[in-house]
mmCIF file of C-alpha atoms in Angstrom:
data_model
loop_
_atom_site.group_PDB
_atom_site.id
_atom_site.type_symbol
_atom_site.label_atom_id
_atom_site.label_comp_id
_atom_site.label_asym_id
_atom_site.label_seq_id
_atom_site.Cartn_x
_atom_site.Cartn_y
_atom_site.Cartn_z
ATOM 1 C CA UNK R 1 -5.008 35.281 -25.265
ATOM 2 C CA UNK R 2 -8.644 34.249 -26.572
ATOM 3 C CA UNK R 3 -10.359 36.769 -29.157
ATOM 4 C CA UNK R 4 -13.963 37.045 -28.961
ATOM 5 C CA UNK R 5 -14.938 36.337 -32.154
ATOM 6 C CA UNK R 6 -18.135 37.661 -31.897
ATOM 7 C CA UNK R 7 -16.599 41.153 -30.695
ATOM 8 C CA UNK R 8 -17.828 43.595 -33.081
ATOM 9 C CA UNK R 9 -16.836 47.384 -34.008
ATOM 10 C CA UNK R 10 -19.893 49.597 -32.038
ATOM 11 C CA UNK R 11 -18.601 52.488 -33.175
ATOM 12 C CA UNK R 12 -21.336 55.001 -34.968
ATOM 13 C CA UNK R 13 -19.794 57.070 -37.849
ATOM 14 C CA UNK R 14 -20.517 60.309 -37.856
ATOM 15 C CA UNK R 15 -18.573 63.348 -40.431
ATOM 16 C CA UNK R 16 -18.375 66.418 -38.218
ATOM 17 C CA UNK R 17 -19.115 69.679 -39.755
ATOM 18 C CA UNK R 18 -15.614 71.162 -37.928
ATOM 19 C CA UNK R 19 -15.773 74.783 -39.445
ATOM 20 C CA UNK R 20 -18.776 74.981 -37.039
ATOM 21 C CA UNK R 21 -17.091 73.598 -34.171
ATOM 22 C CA UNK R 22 -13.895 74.587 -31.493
ATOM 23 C CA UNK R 23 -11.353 72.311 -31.521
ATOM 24 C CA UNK R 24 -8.639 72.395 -29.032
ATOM 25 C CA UNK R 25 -5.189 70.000 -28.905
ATOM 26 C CA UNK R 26 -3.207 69.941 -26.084
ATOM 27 C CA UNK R 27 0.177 69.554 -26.770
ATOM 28 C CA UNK R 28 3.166 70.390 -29.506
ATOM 29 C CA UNK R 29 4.589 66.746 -29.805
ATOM 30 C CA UNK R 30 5.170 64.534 -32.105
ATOM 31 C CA UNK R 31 1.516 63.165 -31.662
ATOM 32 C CA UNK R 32 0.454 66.599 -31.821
ATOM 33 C CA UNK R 33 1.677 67.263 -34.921
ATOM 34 C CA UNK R 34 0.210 63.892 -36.340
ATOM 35 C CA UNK R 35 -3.630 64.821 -34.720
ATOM 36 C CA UNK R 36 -3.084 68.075 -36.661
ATOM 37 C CA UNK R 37 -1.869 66.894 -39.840
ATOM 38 C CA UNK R 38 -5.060 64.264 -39.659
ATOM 39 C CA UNK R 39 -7.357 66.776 -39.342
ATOM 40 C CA UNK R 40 -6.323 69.305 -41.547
ATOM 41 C CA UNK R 41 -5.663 67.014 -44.291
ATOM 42 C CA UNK R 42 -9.473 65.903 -44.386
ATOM 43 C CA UNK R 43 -11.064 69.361 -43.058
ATOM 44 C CA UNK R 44 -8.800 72.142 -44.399
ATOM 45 C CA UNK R 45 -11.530 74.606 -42.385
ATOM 46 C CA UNK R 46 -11.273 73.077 -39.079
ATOM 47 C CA UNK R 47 -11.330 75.605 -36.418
ATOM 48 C CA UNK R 48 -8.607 74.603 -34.198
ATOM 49 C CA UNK R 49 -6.372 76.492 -31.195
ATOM 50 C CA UNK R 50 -3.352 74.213 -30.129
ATOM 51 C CA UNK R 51 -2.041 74.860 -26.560
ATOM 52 C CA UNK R 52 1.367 73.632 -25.175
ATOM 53 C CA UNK R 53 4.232 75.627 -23.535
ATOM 54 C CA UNK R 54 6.507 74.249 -26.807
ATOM 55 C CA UNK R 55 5.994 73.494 -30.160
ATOM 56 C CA UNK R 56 7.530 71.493 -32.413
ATOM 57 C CA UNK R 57 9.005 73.657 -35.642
ATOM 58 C CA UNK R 58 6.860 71.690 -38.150
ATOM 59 C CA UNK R 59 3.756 71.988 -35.777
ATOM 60 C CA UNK R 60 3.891 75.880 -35.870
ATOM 61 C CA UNK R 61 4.395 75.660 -39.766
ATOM 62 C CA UNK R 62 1.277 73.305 -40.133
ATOM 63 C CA UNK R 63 -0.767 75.046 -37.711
ATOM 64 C CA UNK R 64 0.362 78.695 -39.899
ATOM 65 C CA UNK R 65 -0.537 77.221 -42.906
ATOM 66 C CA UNK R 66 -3.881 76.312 -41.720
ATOM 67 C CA UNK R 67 -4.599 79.567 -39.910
ATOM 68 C CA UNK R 68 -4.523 77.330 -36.153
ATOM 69 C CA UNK R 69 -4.437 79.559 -33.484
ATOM 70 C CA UNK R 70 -1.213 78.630 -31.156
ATOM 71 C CA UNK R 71 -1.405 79.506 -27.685
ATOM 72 C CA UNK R 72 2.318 78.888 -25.632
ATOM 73 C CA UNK R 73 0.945 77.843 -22.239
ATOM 74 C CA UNK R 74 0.534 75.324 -19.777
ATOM 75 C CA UNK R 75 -3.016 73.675 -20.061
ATOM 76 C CA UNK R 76 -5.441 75.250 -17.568
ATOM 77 C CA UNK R 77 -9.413 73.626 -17.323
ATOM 78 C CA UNK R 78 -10.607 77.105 -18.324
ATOM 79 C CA UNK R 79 -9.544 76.632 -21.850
ATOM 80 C CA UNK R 80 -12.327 74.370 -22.152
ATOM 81 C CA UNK R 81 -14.526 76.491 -22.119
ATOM 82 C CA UNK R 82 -16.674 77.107 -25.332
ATOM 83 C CA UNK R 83 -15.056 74.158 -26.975
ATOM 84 C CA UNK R 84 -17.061 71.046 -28.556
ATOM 85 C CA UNK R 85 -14.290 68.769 -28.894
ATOM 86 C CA UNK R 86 -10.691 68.323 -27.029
ATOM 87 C CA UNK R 87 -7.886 66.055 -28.542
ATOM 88 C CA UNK R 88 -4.790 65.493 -25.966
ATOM 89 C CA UNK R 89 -1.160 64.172 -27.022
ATOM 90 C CA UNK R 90 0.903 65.351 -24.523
ATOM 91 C CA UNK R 91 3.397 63.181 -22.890
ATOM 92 C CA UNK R 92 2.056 63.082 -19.220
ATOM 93 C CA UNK R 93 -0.417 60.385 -18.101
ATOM 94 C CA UNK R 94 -1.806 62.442 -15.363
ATOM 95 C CA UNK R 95 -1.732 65.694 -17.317
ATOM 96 C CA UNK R 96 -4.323 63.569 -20.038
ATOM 97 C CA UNK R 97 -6.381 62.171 -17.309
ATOM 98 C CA UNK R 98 -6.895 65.342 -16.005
ATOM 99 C CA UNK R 99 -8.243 66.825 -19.384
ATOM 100 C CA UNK R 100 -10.357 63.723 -19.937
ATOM 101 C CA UNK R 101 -11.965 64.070 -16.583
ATOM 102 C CA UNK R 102 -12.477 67.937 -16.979
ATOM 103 C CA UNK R 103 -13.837 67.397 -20.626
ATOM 104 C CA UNK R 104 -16.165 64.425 -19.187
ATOM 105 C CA UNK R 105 -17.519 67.605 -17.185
ATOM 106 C CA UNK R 106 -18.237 69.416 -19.081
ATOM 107 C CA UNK R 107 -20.154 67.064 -21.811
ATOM 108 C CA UNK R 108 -17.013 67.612 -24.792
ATOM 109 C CA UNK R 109 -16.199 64.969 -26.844
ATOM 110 C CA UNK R 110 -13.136 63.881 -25.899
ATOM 111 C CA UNK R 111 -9.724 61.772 -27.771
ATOM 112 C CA UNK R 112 -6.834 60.931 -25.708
ATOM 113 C CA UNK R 113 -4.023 60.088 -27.890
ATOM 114 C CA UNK R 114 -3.071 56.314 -27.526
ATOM 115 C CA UNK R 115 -5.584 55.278 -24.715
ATOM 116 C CA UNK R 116 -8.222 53.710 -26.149
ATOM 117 C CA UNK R 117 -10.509 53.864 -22.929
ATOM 118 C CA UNK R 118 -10.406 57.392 -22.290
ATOM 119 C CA UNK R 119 -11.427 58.330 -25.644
ATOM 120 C CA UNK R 120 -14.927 59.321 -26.764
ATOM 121 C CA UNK R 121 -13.932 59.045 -30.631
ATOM 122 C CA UNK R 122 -10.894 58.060 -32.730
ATOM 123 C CA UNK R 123 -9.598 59.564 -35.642
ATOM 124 C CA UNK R 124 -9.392 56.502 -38.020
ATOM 125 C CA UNK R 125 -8.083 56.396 -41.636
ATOM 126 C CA UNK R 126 -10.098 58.712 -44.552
ATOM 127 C CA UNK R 127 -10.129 57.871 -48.193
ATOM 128 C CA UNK R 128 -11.097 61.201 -49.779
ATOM 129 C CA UNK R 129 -12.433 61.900 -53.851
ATOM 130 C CA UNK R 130 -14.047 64.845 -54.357
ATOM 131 C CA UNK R 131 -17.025 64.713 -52.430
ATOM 132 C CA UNK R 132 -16.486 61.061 -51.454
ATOM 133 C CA UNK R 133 -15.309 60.276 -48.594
ATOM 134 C CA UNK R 134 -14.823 57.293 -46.472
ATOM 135 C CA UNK R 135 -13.655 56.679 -42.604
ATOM 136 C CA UNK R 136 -12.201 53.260 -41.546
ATOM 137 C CA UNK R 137 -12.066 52.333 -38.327
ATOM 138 C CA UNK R 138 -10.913 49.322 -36.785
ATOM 139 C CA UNK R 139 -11.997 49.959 -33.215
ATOM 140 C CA UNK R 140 -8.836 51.348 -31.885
ATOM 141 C CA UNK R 141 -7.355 47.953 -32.413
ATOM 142 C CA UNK R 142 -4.794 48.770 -35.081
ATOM 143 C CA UNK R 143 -4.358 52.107 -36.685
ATOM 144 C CA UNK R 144 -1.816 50.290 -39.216
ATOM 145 C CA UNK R 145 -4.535 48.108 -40.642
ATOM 146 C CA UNK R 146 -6.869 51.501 -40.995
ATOM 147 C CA UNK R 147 -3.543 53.193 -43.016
ATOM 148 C CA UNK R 148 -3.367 49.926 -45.171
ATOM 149 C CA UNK R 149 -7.350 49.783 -45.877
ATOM 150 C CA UNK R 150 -7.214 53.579 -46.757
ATOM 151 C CA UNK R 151 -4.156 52.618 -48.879
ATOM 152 C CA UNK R 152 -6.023 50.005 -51.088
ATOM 153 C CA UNK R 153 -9.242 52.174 -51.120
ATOM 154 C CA UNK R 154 -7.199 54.956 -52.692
ATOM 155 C CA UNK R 155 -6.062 53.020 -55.051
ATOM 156 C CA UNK R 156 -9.238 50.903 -56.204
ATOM 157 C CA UNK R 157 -11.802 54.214 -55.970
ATOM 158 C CA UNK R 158 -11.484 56.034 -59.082
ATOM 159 C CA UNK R 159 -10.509 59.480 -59.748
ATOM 160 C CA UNK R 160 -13.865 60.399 -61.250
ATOM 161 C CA UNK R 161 -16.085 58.702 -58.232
ATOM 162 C CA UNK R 162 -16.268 62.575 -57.775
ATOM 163 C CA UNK R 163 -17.871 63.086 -61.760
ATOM 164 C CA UNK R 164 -20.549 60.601 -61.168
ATOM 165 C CA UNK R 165 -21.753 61.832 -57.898
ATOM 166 C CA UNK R 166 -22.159 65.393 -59.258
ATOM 167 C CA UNK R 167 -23.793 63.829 -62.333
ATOM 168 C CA UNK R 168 -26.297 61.960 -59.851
ATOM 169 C CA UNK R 169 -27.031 64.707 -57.684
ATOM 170 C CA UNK R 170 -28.005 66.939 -61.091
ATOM 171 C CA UNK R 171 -30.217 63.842 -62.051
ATOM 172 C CA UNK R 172 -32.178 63.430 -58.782
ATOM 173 C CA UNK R 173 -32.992 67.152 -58.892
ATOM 174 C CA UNK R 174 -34.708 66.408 -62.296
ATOM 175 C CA UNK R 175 -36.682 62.941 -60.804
ATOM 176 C CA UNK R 176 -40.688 63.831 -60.297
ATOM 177 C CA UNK R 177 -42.790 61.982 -57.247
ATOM 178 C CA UNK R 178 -42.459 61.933 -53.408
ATOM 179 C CA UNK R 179 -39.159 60.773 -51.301
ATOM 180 C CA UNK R 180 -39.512 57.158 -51.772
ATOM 181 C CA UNK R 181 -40.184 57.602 -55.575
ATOM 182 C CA UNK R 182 -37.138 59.132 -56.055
ATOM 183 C CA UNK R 183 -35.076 56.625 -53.621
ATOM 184 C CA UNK R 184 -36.569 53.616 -55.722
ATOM 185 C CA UNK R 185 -35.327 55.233 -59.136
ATOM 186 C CA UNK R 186 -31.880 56.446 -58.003
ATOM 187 C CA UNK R 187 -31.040 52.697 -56.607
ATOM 188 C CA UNK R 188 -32.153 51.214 -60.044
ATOM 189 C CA UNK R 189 -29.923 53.871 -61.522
ATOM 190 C CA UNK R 190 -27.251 53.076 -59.354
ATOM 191 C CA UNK R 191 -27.380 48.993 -59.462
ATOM 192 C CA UNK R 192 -24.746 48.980 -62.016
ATOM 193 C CA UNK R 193 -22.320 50.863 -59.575
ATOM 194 C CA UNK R 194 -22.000 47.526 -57.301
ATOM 195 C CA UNK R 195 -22.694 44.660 -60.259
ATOM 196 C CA UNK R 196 -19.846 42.086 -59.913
ATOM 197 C CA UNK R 197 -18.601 41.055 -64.020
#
């Protein structure tokens, strides 16, 4: 097999505001319960309904601890309706292609589990501090190198990343002048951040 070399991630980054938006997963699985644990680890105030006609034990304790609304059903199309985003794990190929194409439809971001090409996002690995947080993606390609990255990053970002960032956003509320003005003099405040000893 030949890799492109010049192959690049395209991927845009985005952090989703999820509080403000419906989430639903389809499914109680394993993979369910992975999806949820993902997403309420970094967004503790996702709004999220999980349907599925069973449920693993530890899914229904996650999804009470997190106030996730369970529904025990088979997945029908009109439970797409006034969502933004659909995530489904279950264990049937046809059953996902069937919520992709209905989710297509209907304009929702879409992620089904483990199939790269009917996915409209992936849920990569998040290195959280405070208010710092980073997402590591490695294009779908290998979700093991995006645990090890966020492994290392955890490990090399400080505790108190989270102390300087409220520090700086006290100081830029003090710095006089117009937008770029203030971008110029936080960056020379910041240099030291990045200088390499």
């Amino acid at each position: 097999m030949i890799i492109d070399s010049q192959e690049n991630n395209t991927l845009y980054p985005v952090f989703l505001k999820v509080r403000n938006l419906q989430i639903l997963i389809v499914g109680g699985g394993n993979v369910a319960f992975e999806k949820l644990t993902f997403l309420t680890k970094s967004s503790p105030d996702a709004v999220v309904e999980m349907v599925a006609p069973f449920f693993r034990p530890e899914t229904l304790e996650l999804a009470n601890r997190y106030n996730v609304k369970v529904t025990r059903k088979r997945f029908t199309r009109s439970m797409l309706k006034k969502r933004h985003v659909v995530i489904a794990t279950t264990d049937s190929p046809a059953v996902n292609k069937r919520i992709y194409r209905a989710a297509r439809k209907r304009f929702l971001l879409c992620n089904i589990a483990d199939v790269p090409e009917l996915c409209d996002f992936y849920m990569g690995g998040i290195v959280t501090k405070g208010n710092v947080k980073i997402a590591i993606s490695t294009n779908g390609k290998s979700p093991t190198t995006a645990k090890r990255l966020r492994q290392f990053f955890e490990e090399v970002i400080p505790e108190n990343i989270d102390d300087l960032v409220q520090n700086l956003n006290e100081y830029r509320k003090t710095i006089k002048g117009d937008f770029e003005e203030k971008v110029e003099t936080l960056n020379e405040f910041t240099k030291g951040l990045i200088s390499k000893n």
